[in-house]
Short mmCIF file of C-alpha atoms (C1' of nucleotides) in Angstrom, two decimals:
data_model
loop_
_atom_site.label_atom_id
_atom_site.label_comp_id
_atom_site.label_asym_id
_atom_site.label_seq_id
_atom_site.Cartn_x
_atom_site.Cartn_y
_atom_site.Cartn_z
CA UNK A 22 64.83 75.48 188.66
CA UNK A 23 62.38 72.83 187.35
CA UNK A 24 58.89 73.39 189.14
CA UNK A 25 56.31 71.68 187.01
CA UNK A 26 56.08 69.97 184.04
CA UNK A 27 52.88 70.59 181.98
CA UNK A 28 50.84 68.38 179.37
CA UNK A 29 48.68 69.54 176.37
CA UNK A 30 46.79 68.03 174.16
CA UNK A 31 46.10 70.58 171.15
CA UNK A 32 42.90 69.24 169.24
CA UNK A 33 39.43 70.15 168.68
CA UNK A 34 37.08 69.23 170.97
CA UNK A 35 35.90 66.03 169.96
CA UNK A 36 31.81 66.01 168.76
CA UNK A 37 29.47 66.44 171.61
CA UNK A 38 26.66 63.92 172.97
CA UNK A 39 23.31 65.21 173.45
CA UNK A 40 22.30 65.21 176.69
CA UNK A 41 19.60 62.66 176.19
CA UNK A 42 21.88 60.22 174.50
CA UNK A 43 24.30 60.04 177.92
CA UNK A 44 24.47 57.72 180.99
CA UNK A 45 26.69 55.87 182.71
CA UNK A 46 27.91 52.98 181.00
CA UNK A 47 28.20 54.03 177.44
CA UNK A 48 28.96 57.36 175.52
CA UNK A 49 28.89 55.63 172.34
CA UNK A 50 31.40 55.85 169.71
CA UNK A 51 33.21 58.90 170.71
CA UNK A 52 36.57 58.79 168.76
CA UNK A 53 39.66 60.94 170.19
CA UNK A 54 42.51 61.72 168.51
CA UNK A 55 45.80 63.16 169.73
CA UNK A 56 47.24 65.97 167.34
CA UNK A 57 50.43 66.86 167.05
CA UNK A 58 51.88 69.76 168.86
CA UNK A 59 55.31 71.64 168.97
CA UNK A 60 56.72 72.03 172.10
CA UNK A 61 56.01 75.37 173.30
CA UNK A 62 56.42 78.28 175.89
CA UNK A 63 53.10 79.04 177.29
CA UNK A 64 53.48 81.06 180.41
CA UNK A 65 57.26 82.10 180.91
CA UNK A 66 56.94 81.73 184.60
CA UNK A 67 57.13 78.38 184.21
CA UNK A 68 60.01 76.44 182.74
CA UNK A 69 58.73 74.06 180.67
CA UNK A 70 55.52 73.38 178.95
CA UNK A 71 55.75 69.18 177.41
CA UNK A 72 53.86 67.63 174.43
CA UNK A 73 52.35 64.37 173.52
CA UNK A 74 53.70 62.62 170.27
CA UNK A 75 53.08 62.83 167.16
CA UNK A 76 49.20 61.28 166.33
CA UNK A 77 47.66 58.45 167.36
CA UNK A 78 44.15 58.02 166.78
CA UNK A 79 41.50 55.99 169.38
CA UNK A 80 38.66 54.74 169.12
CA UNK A 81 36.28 53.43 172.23
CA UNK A 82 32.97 52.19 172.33
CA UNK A 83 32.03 52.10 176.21
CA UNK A 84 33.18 54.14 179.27
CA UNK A 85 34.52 52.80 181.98
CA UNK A 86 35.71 53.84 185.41
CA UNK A 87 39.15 54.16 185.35
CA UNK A 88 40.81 51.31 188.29
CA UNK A 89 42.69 53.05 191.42
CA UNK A 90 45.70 50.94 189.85
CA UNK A 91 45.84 53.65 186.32
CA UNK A 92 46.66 56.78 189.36
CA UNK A 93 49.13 55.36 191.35
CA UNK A 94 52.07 55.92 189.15
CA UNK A 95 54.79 58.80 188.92
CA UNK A 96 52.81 62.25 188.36
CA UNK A 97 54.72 62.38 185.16
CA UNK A 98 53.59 59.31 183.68
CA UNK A 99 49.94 59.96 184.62
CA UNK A 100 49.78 63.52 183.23
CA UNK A 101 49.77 62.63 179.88
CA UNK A 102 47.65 59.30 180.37
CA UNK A 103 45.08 61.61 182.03
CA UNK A 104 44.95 63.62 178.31
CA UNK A 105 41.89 62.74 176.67
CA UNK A 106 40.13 61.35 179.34
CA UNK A 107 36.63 62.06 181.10
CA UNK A 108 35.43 63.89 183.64
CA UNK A 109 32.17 63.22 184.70
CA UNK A 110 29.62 64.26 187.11
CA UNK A 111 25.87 64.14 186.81
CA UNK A 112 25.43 64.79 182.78
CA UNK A 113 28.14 66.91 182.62
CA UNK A 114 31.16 65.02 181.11
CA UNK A 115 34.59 66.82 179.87
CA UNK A 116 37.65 65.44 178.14
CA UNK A 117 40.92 66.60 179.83
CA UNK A 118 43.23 68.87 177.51
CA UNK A 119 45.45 70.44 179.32
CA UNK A 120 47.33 68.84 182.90
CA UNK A 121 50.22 69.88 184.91
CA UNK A 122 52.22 67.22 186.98
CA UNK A 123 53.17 68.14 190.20
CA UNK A 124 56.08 65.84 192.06
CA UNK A 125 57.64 66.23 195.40
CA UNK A 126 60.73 68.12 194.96
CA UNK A 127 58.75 70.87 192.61
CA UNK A 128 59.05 73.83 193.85
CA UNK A 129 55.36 74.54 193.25
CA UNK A 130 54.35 71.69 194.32
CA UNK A 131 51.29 71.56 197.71
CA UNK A 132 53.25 68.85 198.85
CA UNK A 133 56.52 70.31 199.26
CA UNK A 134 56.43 71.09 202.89
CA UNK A 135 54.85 68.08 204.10
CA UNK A 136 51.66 66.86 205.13
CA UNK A 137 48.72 69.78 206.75
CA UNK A 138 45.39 69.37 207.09
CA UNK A 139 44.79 70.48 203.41
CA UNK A 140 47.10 68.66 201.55
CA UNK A 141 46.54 65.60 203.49
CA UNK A 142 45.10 64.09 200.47
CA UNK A 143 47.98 64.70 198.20
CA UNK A 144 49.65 62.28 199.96
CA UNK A 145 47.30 59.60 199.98
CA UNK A 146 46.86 56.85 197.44
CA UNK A 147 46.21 58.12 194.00
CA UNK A 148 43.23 58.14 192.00
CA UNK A 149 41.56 60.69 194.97
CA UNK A 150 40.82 64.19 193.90
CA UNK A 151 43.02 67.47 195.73
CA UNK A 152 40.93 70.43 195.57
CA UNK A 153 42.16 73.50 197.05
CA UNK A 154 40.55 76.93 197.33
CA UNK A 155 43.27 79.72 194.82
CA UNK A 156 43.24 83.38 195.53
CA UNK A 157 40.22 82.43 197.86
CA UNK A 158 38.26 82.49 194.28
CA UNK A 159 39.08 80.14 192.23
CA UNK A 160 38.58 75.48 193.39
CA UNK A 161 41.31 73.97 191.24
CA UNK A 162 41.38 69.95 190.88
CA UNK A 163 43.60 68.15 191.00
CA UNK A 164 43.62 64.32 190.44
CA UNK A 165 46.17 62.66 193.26
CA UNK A 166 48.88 60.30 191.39
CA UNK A 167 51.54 57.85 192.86
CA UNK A 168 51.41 55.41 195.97
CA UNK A 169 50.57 56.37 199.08
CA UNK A 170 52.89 58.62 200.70
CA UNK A 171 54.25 60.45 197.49
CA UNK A 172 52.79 63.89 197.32
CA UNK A 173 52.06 64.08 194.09
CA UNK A 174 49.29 65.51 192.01
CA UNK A 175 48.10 66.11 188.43
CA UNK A 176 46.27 69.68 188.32
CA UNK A 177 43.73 69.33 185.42
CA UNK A 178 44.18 72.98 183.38
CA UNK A 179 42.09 72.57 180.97
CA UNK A 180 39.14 70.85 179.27
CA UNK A 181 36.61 70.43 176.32
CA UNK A 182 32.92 70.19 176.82
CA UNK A 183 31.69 67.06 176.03
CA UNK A 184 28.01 66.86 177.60
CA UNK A 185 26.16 68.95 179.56
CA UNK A 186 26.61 71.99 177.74
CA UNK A 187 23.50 74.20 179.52
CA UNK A 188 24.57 73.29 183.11
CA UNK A 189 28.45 73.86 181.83
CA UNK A 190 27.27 77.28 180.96
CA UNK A 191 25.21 78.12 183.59
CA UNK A 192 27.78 77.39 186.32
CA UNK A 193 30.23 79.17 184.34
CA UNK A 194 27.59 81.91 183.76
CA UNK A 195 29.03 82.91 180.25
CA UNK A 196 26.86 81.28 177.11
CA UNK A 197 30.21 81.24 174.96
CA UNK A 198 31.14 77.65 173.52
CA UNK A 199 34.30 79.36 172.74
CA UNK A 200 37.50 77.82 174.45
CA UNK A 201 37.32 80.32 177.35
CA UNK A 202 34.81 78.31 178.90
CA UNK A 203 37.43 75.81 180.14
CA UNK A 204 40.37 76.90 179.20
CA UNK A 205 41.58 77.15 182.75
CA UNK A 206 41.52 75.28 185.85
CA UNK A 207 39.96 77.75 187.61
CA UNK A 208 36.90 77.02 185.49
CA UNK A 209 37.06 73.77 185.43
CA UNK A 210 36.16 73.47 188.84
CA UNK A 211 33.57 75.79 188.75
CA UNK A 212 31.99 73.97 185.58
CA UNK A 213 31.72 70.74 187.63
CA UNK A 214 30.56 73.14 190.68
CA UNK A 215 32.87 71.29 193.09
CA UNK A 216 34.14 72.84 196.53
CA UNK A 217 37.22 72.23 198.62
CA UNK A 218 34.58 69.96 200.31
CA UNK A 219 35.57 67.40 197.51
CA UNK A 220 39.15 67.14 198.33
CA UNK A 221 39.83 63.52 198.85
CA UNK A 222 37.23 62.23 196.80
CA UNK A 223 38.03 59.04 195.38
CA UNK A 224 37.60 59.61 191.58
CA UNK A 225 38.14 55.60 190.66
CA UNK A 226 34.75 54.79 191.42
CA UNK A 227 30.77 57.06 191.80
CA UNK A 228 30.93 57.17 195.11
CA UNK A 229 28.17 56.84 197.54
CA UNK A 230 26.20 59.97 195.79
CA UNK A 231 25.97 59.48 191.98
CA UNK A 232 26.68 63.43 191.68
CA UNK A 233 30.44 63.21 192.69
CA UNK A 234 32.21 63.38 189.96
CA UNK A 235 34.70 60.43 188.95
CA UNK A 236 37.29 59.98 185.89
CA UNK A 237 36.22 57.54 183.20
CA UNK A 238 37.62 56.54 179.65
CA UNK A 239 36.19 54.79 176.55
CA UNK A 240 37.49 51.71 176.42
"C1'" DG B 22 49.26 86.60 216.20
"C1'" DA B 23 50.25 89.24 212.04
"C1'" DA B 24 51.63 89.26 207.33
"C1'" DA B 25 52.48 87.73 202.80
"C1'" DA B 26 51.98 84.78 198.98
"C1'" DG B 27 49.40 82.13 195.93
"C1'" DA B 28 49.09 75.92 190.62
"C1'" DT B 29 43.82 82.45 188.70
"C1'" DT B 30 40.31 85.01 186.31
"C1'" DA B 31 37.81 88.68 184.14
"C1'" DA B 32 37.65 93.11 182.87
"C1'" DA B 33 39.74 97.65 181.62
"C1'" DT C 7 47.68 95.55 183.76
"C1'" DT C 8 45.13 95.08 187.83
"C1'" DA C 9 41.67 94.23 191.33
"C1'" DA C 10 39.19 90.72 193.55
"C1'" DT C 11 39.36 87.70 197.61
"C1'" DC C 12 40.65 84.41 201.52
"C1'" DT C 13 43.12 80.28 203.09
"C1'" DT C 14 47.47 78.42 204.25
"C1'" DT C 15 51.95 78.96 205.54
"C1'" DT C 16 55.59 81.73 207.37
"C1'" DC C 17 57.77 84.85 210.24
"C1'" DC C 18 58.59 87.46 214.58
#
DNA sequence: GAAAAGATTAAA
DNA sequence: TTAATCTTTTCC
């Protein structure tokens, strides 16, 4: 039975900004390119693990806040949009590798059973952040996709560093630039030291305090 | 009201 | 392979 369908982006992390060279409006010339990857079986609890095509290569000059408009589409068209883009909160930024799309009629999916007090937000409009508290350890994120209504969700798994590398680490509390910094979406939100506080955040714009963390592209 | 399961992680 | 750890949902 189909429960989720997942997204990866297999490339190296792209080249990382100093710290000092960072702020909001521009992250210049960062160039991203999507690599080709078979289609494979990560986990064999889950059914089926999707790829991007084949190679296209991007180039930005400027970030930008991604519009409430790019979320509120099918979670299966915005997983793989959300691939390559950037998280950012204070002067940590990371670029989205891995996602899993969550739809209604998932099995897995927070939404299946309807609206409670903590998946409220799932069902709102997307472009909001979900973030729930797993195995009372571990915050996972989740960006909220589709109109309002549909409970659906895009769980970010995974994610290069981009900037911040020192706060990154220190959250994390492991000095390793190897991929099992972020190479899970347990430690994603643990990198961007977010709580379940954060659930409903609107990630389409800063927000009233400059630290919340909100999804951007180069564009 | 009690019990079990869970979109995981780190360590052995 | 397993313990850690706690909230949400389910069952009686």
């Amino acid at each position: 039975m189909k429960r989720t369908q997942r997204f990866k982006r297999v490339s190296k992390p792209k080249k990382r900004i100093p710290d000092s060279e960072l702020d909001e409006d521009s992250a210049a010339n960062l160039s991203t390119q999507l690599l080709k990857s078979k289609s494979t079986r990560i986990n064999p609890k889950r059914p089926k693990i999707l790829s991007l095509p084949a190679s296209t290569s991007l180039t930005f000059d400027h970030m930008t806040i991604l519009p409430r408009e790019f979320f509120q589409i099918d979670a299966l068209d915005l997983a793989p949009r959300l691939l390559g883009k950037f998280l950012k909160r204070d002067n940590v930024v990371l670029q989205i590798t891995e996602v899993e799309a969550y739809r209604p009629n998932d099995s897995a999916c927070h939404g299946r059973f309807g609206i409670t007090a903590r998946t409220a937000p799932v069902f709102g409009p997307g472009g909001h952040a979900y973030v729930y508290l797993c195995y009372g350890l571990h915050t996972l994120l989740n960006v909220v996709a589709d109109k309002e209504g549909n409970g659906a969700a895009v769980l970010i798994r995974s994610c290069a560093p981009i900037s911040g590398m020192d706060t990154i680490q220190e959250r994390r509390g492991k000095k390793t630039e190897k991929p099992d910094l972020l190479n899970g979406p347990g430690k994603i939100g643990q990198a961007l030291g977010i709580s379940t506080e954060w659930s409903n955040h609107p990630l389409h714009s800063p927000g009233k305090f400059s630290s919340r963390p909100y999804l951007i592209r180069l564009s």
